[in-house]
PDB file of C-alpha atoms in Angstrom:
ATOM      1  CA  SER N   1      -5.416 -57.418 -65.568  1.00 83.00           C
ATOM      2  CA  GLN N   2      -8.613 -59.365 -65.195  1.00 85.00           C
ATOM      3  CA  THR N   3     -11.924 -57.798 -64.283  1.00 90.00           C
ATOM      4  CA  ILE N   4     -15.407 -59.133 -63.716  1.00 95.00           C
ATOM      5  CA  HIS N   5     -18.612 -57.206 -64.283  1.00 95.00           C
ATOM      6  CA  GLN N   6     -22.133 -57.945 -63.157  1.00 96.00           C
ATOM      7  CA  TRP N   7     -25.333 -56.160 -64.070  1.00 95.00           C
ATOM      8  CA  PRO N   8     -27.755 -54.929 -63.118  1.00 96.00           C
ATOM      9  CA  ALA N   9     -26.539 -54.011 -59.659  1.00 95.00           C
ATOM     10  CA  THR N  10     -30.075 -53.890 -58.277  1.00 95.00           C
ATOM     11  CA  LEU N  11     -33.349 -55.201 -59.599  1.00 96.00           C
ATOM     12  CA  VAL N  12     -36.905 -55.175 -58.301  1.00 97.00           C
ATOM     13  CA  GLN N  13     -39.219 -57.582 -60.066  1.00 97.00           C
ATOM     14  CA  PRO N  14     -42.787 -58.805 -59.512  1.00 97.00           C
ATOM     15  CA  VAL N  15     -43.531 -62.443 -58.811  1.00 97.00           C
ATOM     16  CA  GLY N  16     -43.936 -64.381 -62.032  1.00 96.00           C
ATOM     17  CA  SER N  17     -41.788 -62.084 -64.141  1.00 97.00           C
ATOM     18  CA  PRO N  18     -38.647 -63.263 -65.972  1.00 97.00           C
ATOM     19  CA  LEU N  19     -35.084 -62.649 -64.854  1.00 96.00           C
ATOM     20  CA  SER N  20     -31.773 -62.193 -66.581  1.00 97.00           C
ATOM     21  CA  LEU N  21     -28.573 -61.376 -64.713  1.00 97.00           C
ATOM     22  CA  GLU N  22     -25.377 -61.071 -66.695  1.00 97.00           C
ATOM     23  CA  CYS N  23     -21.743 -61.541 -65.830  1.00 97.00           C
ATOM     24  CA  THR N  24     -18.704 -61.004 -68.022  1.00 97.00           C
ATOM     25  CA  VAL N  25     -15.017 -61.490 -67.378  1.00 96.00           C
ATOM     26  CA  GLU N  26     -12.293 -59.565 -69.155  1.00 94.00           C
ATOM     27  CA  GLY N  27      -8.583 -60.149 -69.456  1.00 92.00           C
ATOM     28  CA  THR N  28      -8.602 -63.932 -69.377  1.00 89.00           C
ATOM     29  CA  SER N  29      -9.778 -66.824 -71.495  1.00 89.00           C
ATOM     30  CA  ASN N  30     -11.610 -70.050 -70.726  1.00 90.00           C
ATOM     31  CA  PRO N  31     -12.290 -69.223 -67.076  1.00 91.00           C
ATOM     32  CA  ASN N  32     -14.362 -71.338 -64.729  1.00 90.00           C
ATOM     33  CA  LEU N  33     -17.486 -69.326 -63.930  1.00 92.00           C
ATOM     34  CA  TYR N  34     -19.790 -69.535 -60.928  1.00 92.00           C
ATOM     35  CA  TRP N  35     -23.108 -68.172 -59.694  1.00 94.00           C
ATOM     36  CA  TYR N  36     -23.621 -67.965 -55.938  1.00 93.00           C
ATOM     37  CA  ARG N  37     -26.634 -66.716 -54.014  1.00 93.00           C
ATOM     38  CA  GLN N  38     -26.326 -65.027 -50.664  1.00 90.00           C
ATOM     39  CA  ALA N  39     -29.517 -64.896 -48.626  1.00 81.00           C
ATOM     40  CA  ALA N  40     -30.042 -62.518 -45.701  1.00 74.00           C
ATOM     41  CA  GLY N  41     -26.477 -61.193 -45.919  1.00 60.00           C
ATOM     42  CA  ARG N  42     -24.935 -64.432 -44.796  1.00 74.00           C
ATOM     43  CA  GLY N  43     -24.003 -67.762 -46.214  1.00 82.00           C
ATOM     44  CA  LEU N  44     -23.241 -68.344 -49.857  1.00 88.00           C
ATOM     45  CA  GLN N  45     -24.873 -71.120 -51.806  1.00 87.00           C
ATOM     46  CA  LEU N  46     -23.361 -72.307 -55.058  1.00 88.00           C
ATOM     47  CA  LEU N  47     -26.062 -72.371 -57.738  1.00 92.00           C
ATOM     48  CA  PHE N  48     -24.227 -73.134 -60.975  1.00 92.00           C
ATOM     49  CA  TYR N  49     -20.746 -73.449 -62.337  1.00 89.00           C
ATOM     50  CA  SER N  50     -19.333 -73.744 -65.816  1.00 91.00           C
ATOM     51  CA  VAL N  51     -15.986 -74.996 -67.100  1.00 87.00           C
ATOM     52  CA  GLY N  52     -16.621 -74.019 -70.729  1.00 89.00           C
ATOM     53  CA  ILE N  53     -19.073 -72.732 -73.321  1.00 92.00           C
ATOM     54  CA  GLY N  54     -22.365 -74.551 -73.063  1.00 90.00           C
ATOM     55  CA  GLN N  55     -21.196 -76.589 -70.062  1.00 90.00           C
ATOM     56  CA  ILE N  56     -23.338 -75.912 -67.005  1.00 91.00           C
ATOM     57  CA  SER N  57     -23.448 -77.825 -63.733  1.00 88.00           C
ATOM     58  CA  SER N  58     -26.300 -77.231 -61.340  1.00 86.00           C
ATOM     59  CA  GLU N  59     -25.685 -77.677 -57.646  1.00 79.00           C
ATOM     60  CA  VAL N  60     -29.221 -77.363 -56.329  1.00 78.00           C
ATOM     61  CA  PRO N  61     -32.664 -77.883 -57.858  1.00 69.00           C
ATOM     62  CA  GLN N  62     -34.406 -74.572 -58.196  1.00 77.00           C
ATOM     63  CA  ASN N  63     -36.367 -72.112 -60.226  1.00 88.00           C
ATOM     64  CA  LEU N  64     -33.281 -70.707 -61.932  1.00 94.00           C
ATOM     65  CA  SER N  65     -31.157 -71.678 -64.905  1.00 95.00           C
ATOM     66  CA  ALA N  66     -27.768 -70.630 -66.228  1.00 96.00           C
ATOM     67  CA  SER N  67     -26.218 -70.355 -69.654  1.00 96.00           C
ATOM     68  CA  ARG N  68     -22.782 -69.650 -71.069  1.00 96.00           C
ATOM     69  CA  PRO N  69     -23.231 -68.471 -74.646  1.00 95.00           C
ATOM     70  CA  GLN N  70     -19.702 -67.109 -74.928  1.00 95.00           C
ATOM     71  CA  ASP N  71     -16.393 -67.961 -73.293  1.00 95.00           C
ATOM     72  CA  ARG N  72     -16.459 -65.078 -70.841  1.00 95.00           C
ATOM     73  CA  GLN N  73     -20.191 -64.555 -70.420  1.00 96.00           C
ATOM     74  CA  PHE N  74     -22.357 -66.239 -67.802  1.00 97.00           C
ATOM     75  CA  ILE N  75     -26.088 -65.568 -67.540  1.00 97.00           C
ATOM     76  CA  LEU N  76     -28.505 -66.416 -64.732  1.00 97.00           C
ATOM     77  CA  SER N  77     -32.147 -66.646 -65.764  1.00 96.00           C
ATOM     78  CA  SER N  78     -35.620 -67.476 -64.644  1.00 96.00           C
ATOM     79  CA  LYS N  79     -38.862 -67.739 -66.601  1.00 95.00           C
ATOM     80  CA  LYS N  80     -41.045 -66.958 -63.585  1.00 96.00           C
ATOM     81  CA  LEU N  81     -39.637 -65.484 -60.396  1.00 96.00           C
ATOM     82  CA  LEU N  82     -40.717 -66.604 -56.937  1.00 94.00           C
ATOM     83  CA  LEU N  83     -40.578 -64.601 -53.735  1.00 94.00           C
ATOM     84  CA  SER N  84     -37.905 -67.002 -52.504  1.00 91.00           C
ATOM     85  CA  ASP N  85     -35.632 -65.981 -55.373  1.00 93.00           C
ATOM     86  CA  SER N  86     -34.892 -62.689 -53.631  1.00 93.00           C
ATOM     87  CA  GLY N  87     -31.267 -62.362 -52.615  1.00 93.00           C
ATOM     88  CA  PHE N  88     -27.823 -61.134 -53.485  1.00 94.00           C
ATOM     89  CA  TYR N  89     -26.379 -62.933 -56.493  1.00 96.00           C
ATOM     90  CA  LEU N  90     -22.662 -63.121 -56.956  1.00 95.00           C
ATOM     91  CA  CYS N  91     -20.755 -64.140 -60.049  1.00 96.00           C
ATOM     92  CA  ALA N  92     -17.192 -65.387 -59.692  1.00 94.00           C
ATOM     93  CA  TRP N  93     -14.397 -66.750 -61.837  1.00 92.00           C
ATOM     94  CA  THR N  94     -11.213 -68.713 -61.461  1.00 88.00           C
ATOM     95  CA  PRO N  95      -8.525 -69.712 -63.969  1.00 83.00           C
ATOM     96  CA  ASN N  96      -9.132 -72.978 -65.745  1.00 74.00           C
ATOM     97  CA  ARG N  97      -5.665 -73.665 -67.049  1.00 63.00           C
ATOM     98  CA  GLY N  98      -2.127 -73.354 -65.903  1.00 52.00           C
ATOM     99  CA  ARG N  99      -1.425 -73.222 -62.187  1.00 48.00           C
ATOM    100  CA  VAL N 100      -4.791 -73.127 -60.487  1.00 56.00           C
ATOM    101  CA  THR N 101      -4.328 -71.532 -57.104  1.00 65.00           C
ATOM    102  CA  GLY N 102      -7.895 -71.947 -56.039  1.00 73.00           C
ATOM    103  CA  GLU N 103      -9.185 -68.539 -55.036  1.00 83.00           C
ATOM    104  CA  LEU N 104     -12.331 -67.200 -56.619  1.00 88.00           C
ATOM    105  CA  PHE N 105     -12.602 -63.639 -57.877  1.00 91.00           C
ATOM    106  CA  PHE N 106     -16.016 -62.125 -57.300  1.00 94.00           C
ATOM    107  CA  GLY N 107     -18.070 -59.504 -59.037  1.00 95.00           C
ATOM    108  CA  GLU N 108     -19.821 -56.737 -57.115  1.00 94.00           C
ATOM    109  CA  GLY N 109     -23.099 -58.621 -56.963  1.00 94.00           C
ATOM    110  CA  SER N 110     -26.681 -58.101 -58.106  1.00 95.00           C
ATOM    111  CA  ARG N 111     -29.370 -57.535 -55.508  1.00 94.00           C
ATOM    112  CA  LEU N 112     -32.716 -58.976 -56.561  1.00 95.00           C
ATOM    113  CA  THR N 113     -35.933 -58.169 -54.747  1.00 95.00           C
ATOM    114  CA  VAL N 114     -39.028 -60.063 -55.800  1.00 95.00           C
ATOM    115  CA  LEU N 115     -42.311 -58.462 -54.701  1.00 95.00           C
TER     116      LEU N 115
ATOM    117  CA  ALA A   1     -17.811 -84.039 -48.409  1.00 72.00           C
ATOM    118  CA  GLN A   2     -16.123 -80.831 -47.424  1.00 77.00           C
ATOM    119  CA  SER A   3     -17.583 -78.309 -45.005  1.00 85.00           C
ATOM    120  CA  VAL A   4     -16.627 -75.245 -43.065  1.00 92.00           C
ATOM    121  CA  ALA A   5     -17.869 -73.998 -39.697  1.00 94.00           C
ATOM    122  CA  GLN A   6     -17.652 -70.497 -38.330  1.00 95.00           C
ATOM    123  CA  PRO A   7     -18.892 -70.846 -34.756  1.00 95.00           C
ATOM    124  CA  GLU A   8     -19.354 -67.149 -34.065  1.00 95.00           C
ATOM    125  CA  ASP A   9     -22.006 -65.093 -35.834  1.00 94.00           C
ATOM    126  CA  GLN A  10     -20.655 -61.885 -34.338  1.00 96.00           C
ATOM    127  CA  VAL A  11     -17.300 -60.780 -32.968  1.00 97.00           C
ATOM    128  CA  ASN A  12     -16.806 -57.418 -31.270  1.00 98.00           C
ATOM    129  CA  VAL A  13     -13.373 -56.033 -30.538  1.00 98.00           C
ATOM    130  CA  ALA A  14     -12.053 -52.660 -29.450  1.00 98.00           C
ATOM    131  CA  GLU A  15      -9.954 -50.690 -31.882  1.00 97.00           C
ATOM    132  CA  GLY A  16      -6.267 -51.432 -31.388  1.00 97.00           C
ATOM    133  CA  ASN A  17      -6.881 -54.811 -29.777  1.00 98.00           C
ATOM    134  CA  PRO A  18      -5.991 -58.090 -31.448  1.00 97.00           C
ATOM    135  CA  LEU A  19      -8.795 -59.886 -33.240  1.00 97.00           C
ATOM    136  CA  THR A  20      -9.501 -63.529 -34.005  1.00 97.00           C
ATOM    137  CA  VAL A  21     -12.222 -64.926 -36.243  1.00 98.00           C
ATOM    138  CA  LYS A  22     -12.583 -68.674 -35.919  1.00 98.00           C
ATOM    139  CA  CYS A  23     -12.953 -71.313 -38.615  1.00 97.00           C
ATOM    140  CA  THR A  24     -12.885 -75.102 -38.550  1.00 96.00           C
ATOM    141  CA  TYR A  25     -13.095 -77.349 -41.556  1.00 94.00           C
ATOM    142  CA  SER A  26     -13.797 -80.878 -42.638  1.00 90.00           C
ATOM    143  CA  VAL A  27     -12.345 -82.249 -45.874  1.00 84.00           C
ATOM    144  CA  SER A  28     -10.896 -85.452 -47.229  1.00 80.00           C
ATOM    145  CA  GLY A  29      -7.216 -85.122 -47.888  1.00 79.00           C
ATOM    146  CA  ASN A  30      -5.206 -81.938 -47.633  1.00 79.00           C
ATOM    147  CA  PRO A  31      -7.357 -78.827 -47.766  1.00 84.00           C
ATOM    148  CA  TYR A  32      -7.117 -75.584 -49.634  1.00 88.00           C
ATOM    149  CA  LEU A  33      -8.368 -72.902 -47.200  1.00 93.00           C
ATOM    150  CA  PHE A  34      -9.359 -69.318 -47.840  1.00 94.00           C
ATOM    151  CA  TRP A  35     -10.553 -66.187 -46.103  1.00 96.00           C
ATOM    152  CA  TYR A  36     -12.695 -63.558 -47.777  1.00 96.00           C
ATOM    153  CA  VAL A  37     -14.093 -60.252 -46.565  1.00 96.00           C
ATOM    154  CA  GLN A  38     -17.348 -58.629 -47.635  1.00 94.00           C
ATOM    155  CA  TYR A  39     -18.297 -55.004 -47.113  1.00 92.00           C
ATOM    156  CA  PRO A  40     -22.003 -54.012 -47.268  1.00 87.00           C
ATOM    157  CA  ASN A  41     -23.595 -54.575 -50.660  1.00 83.00           C
ATOM    158  CA  ARG A  42     -20.295 -55.552 -52.212  1.00 88.00           C
ATOM    159  CA  GLY A  43     -18.767 -58.689 -53.616  1.00 89.00           C
ATOM    160  CA  LEU A  44     -16.326 -60.832 -51.658  1.00 92.00           C
ATOM    161  CA  GLN A  45     -12.688 -59.835 -51.594  1.00 94.00           C
ATOM    162  CA  PHE A  46      -9.939 -62.421 -51.242  1.00 93.00           C
ATOM    163  CA  LEU A  47      -7.770 -61.968 -48.123  1.00 95.00           C
ATOM    164  CA  LEU A  48      -5.482 -64.977 -47.946  1.00 95.00           C
ATOM    165  CA  LYS A  49      -5.159 -68.677 -48.570  1.00 93.00           C
ATOM    166  CA  TYR A  50      -3.395 -71.787 -47.354  1.00 93.00           C
ATOM    167  CA  ILE A  51      -2.414 -74.402 -49.901  1.00 87.00           C
ATOM    168  CA  THR A  52       0.767 -75.911 -48.490  1.00 85.00           C
ATOM    169  CA  GLY A  53       3.920 -74.864 -46.662  1.00 86.00           C
ATOM    170  CA  ASP A  54       4.205 -72.568 -43.674  1.00 90.00           C
ATOM    171  CA  ASN A  55       1.241 -72.881 -41.324  1.00 92.00           C
ATOM    172  CA  LEU A  56       1.144 -69.121 -40.769  1.00 95.00           C
ATOM    173  CA  VAL A  57      -0.175 -67.348 -43.823  1.00 95.00           C
ATOM    174  CA  LYS A  58      -0.015 -63.585 -44.279  1.00 95.00           C
ATOM    175  CA  GLY A  59      -2.541 -61.764 -46.402  1.00 94.00           C
ATOM    176  CA  SER A  60      -3.997 -58.415 -47.303  1.00 91.00           C
ATOM    177  CA  TYR A  61      -4.624 -55.494 -44.923  1.00 92.00           C
ATOM    178  CA  GLY A  62      -2.401 -56.937 -42.160  1.00 95.00           C
ATOM    179  CA  PHE A  63      -4.443 -60.099 -41.710  1.00 97.00           C
ATOM    180  CA  GLU A  64      -2.918 -63.504 -41.126  1.00 97.00           C
ATOM    181  CA  ALA A  65      -4.243 -66.978 -40.502  1.00 97.00           C
ATOM    182  CA  GLU A  66      -2.842 -70.059 -38.860  1.00 95.00           C
ATOM    183  CA  PHE A  67      -3.447 -73.500 -40.281  1.00 95.00           C
ATOM    184  CA  ASN A  68      -3.688 -76.163 -37.582  1.00 95.00           C
ATOM    185  CA  LYS A  69      -4.063 -79.625 -39.028  1.00 92.00           C
ATOM    186  CA  SER A  70      -4.565 -81.454 -35.725  1.00 93.00           C
ATOM    187  CA  GLN A  71      -7.397 -79.118 -34.736  1.00 94.00           C
ATOM    188  CA  THR A  72      -8.683 -78.758 -38.316  1.00 94.00           C
ATOM    189  CA  SER A  73      -8.753 -75.008 -37.831  1.00 96.00           C
ATOM    190  CA  PHE A  74      -7.822 -71.958 -39.854  1.00 97.00           C
ATOM    191  CA  HIS A  75      -8.426 -68.933 -37.625  1.00 98.00           C
ATOM    192  CA  LEU A  76      -8.078 -65.419 -39.008  1.00 98.00           C
ATOM    193  CA  LYS A  77      -6.067 -62.972 -36.916  1.00 98.00           C
ATOM    194  CA  LYS A  78      -4.866 -59.410 -36.848  1.00 97.00           C
ATOM    195  CA  PRO A  79      -2.606 -57.917 -34.163  1.00 97.00           C
ATOM    196  CA  SER A  80      -4.337 -54.541 -33.997  1.00 97.00           C
ATOM    197  CA  ALA A  81      -7.908 -54.031 -35.221  1.00 97.00           C
ATOM    198  CA  LEU A  82      -9.041 -50.967 -37.150  1.00 97.00           C
ATOM    199  CA  VAL A  83     -12.566 -49.572 -37.333  1.00 96.00           C
ATOM    200  CA  SER A  84     -12.339 -50.074 -41.108  1.00 95.00           C
ATOM    201  CA  ASP A  85     -11.932 -53.830 -40.527  1.00 96.00           C
ATOM    202  CA  SER A  86     -15.621 -54.000 -39.587  1.00 96.00           C
ATOM    203  CA  ALA A  87     -17.189 -56.285 -42.180  1.00 96.00           C
ATOM    204  CA  LEU A  88     -18.460 -59.809 -42.812  1.00 95.00           C
ATOM    205  CA  TYR A  89     -15.748 -62.474 -42.974  1.00 97.00           C
ATOM    206  CA  PHE A  90     -16.060 -65.816 -44.705  1.00 96.00           C
ATOM    207  CA  CYS A  91     -13.913 -68.894 -44.399  1.00 95.00           C
ATOM    208  CA  ALA A  92     -13.938 -71.306 -47.347  1.00 93.00           C
ATOM    209  CA  VAL A  93     -12.511 -74.685 -48.252  1.00 90.00           C
ATOM    210  CA  ARG A  94     -11.800 -76.437 -51.521  1.00 83.00           C
ATOM    211  CA  ALA A  95     -10.888 -80.046 -52.016  1.00 63.00           C
ATOM    212  CA  PRO A  96      -7.360 -80.371 -53.455  1.00 59.00           C
ATOM    213  CA  THR A  97      -8.424 -82.298 -56.540  1.00 59.00           C
ATOM    214  CA  GLY A  98     -11.460 -82.527 -58.740  1.00 56.00           C
ATOM    215  CA  ALA A  99     -13.736 -79.858 -57.359  1.00 52.00           C
ATOM    216  CA  ASN A 100     -13.650 -76.408 -58.918  1.00 64.00           C
ATOM    217  CA  ASN A 101     -15.729 -74.518 -56.393  1.00 74.00           C
ATOM    218  CA  LEU A 102     -15.403 -73.323 -52.817  1.00 83.00           C
ATOM    219  CA  PHE A 103     -17.591 -74.214 -49.863  1.00 86.00           C
ATOM    220  CA  PHE A 104     -18.202 -71.241 -47.629  1.00 90.00           C
ATOM    221  CA  GLY A 105     -18.948 -70.896 -43.954  1.00 92.00           C
ATOM    222  CA  THR A 106     -21.938 -68.894 -42.796  1.00 92.00           C
ATOM    223  CA  GLY A 107     -19.856 -65.826 -42.102  1.00 94.00           C
ATOM    224  CA  THR A 108     -18.804 -63.889 -39.012  1.00 96.00           C
ATOM    225  CA  ARG A 109     -19.678 -60.250 -38.626  1.00 96.00           C
ATOM    226  CA  LEU A 110     -16.756 -58.352 -37.140  1.00 97.00           C
ATOM    227  CA  THR A 111     -17.423 -55.029 -35.436  1.00 97.00           C
ATOM    228  CA  VAL A 112     -14.482 -52.952 -34.311  1.00 97.00           C
ATOM    229  CA  ILE A 113     -15.521 -50.470 -31.658  1.00 97.00           C
ATOM    230  CA  PRO A 114     -13.764 -47.090 -31.656  1.00 95.00           C
TER     231      PRO A 114
END
């Protein structure tokens, strides 16, 4: 069966420090991968998605970047964090071949607090 | 462009009573519609989806949803609410072709009162 892992689960960082959140998927190959941000426990905003290694699409201009160095690894990064980067970050995946049924499968999330 | 609206920020219901969480959508063409649930500090869990076929869709934990094309709605329902159903519920829509991602509503917090 497929599983998705995110780490770290919680992170407290000072303004101006770098960020790296990691997400890996097991039990599947060539998944579509997504980073969402959830602010104030409510709506989800799609930040990035990837359909393959090295292929990143950005949905909104921001202080963050994403990379996909391996097929099942998706990394969210920042060189210098802002206070507004605080939030709950969720990684998700969906199959990219065969019968695509549409639902996303989410990781447990990473809570980032920027002070 | 596709969008989803959840008109209620908060829904309170007594345990054992039926519950409804509302969702309306806007999308070109036939929609793919989804409901997710989120417990505190957790990721989203998939509940059910509508792609095609029967307008009444049954999902996990006794939940169901009814697709209504004329009203562009996809309300989540459960005949008898449990205290453990208290959580944040998200409706989402995906365009049937091209797009790979989901567009989420702002969420509805369901509280089931013992």
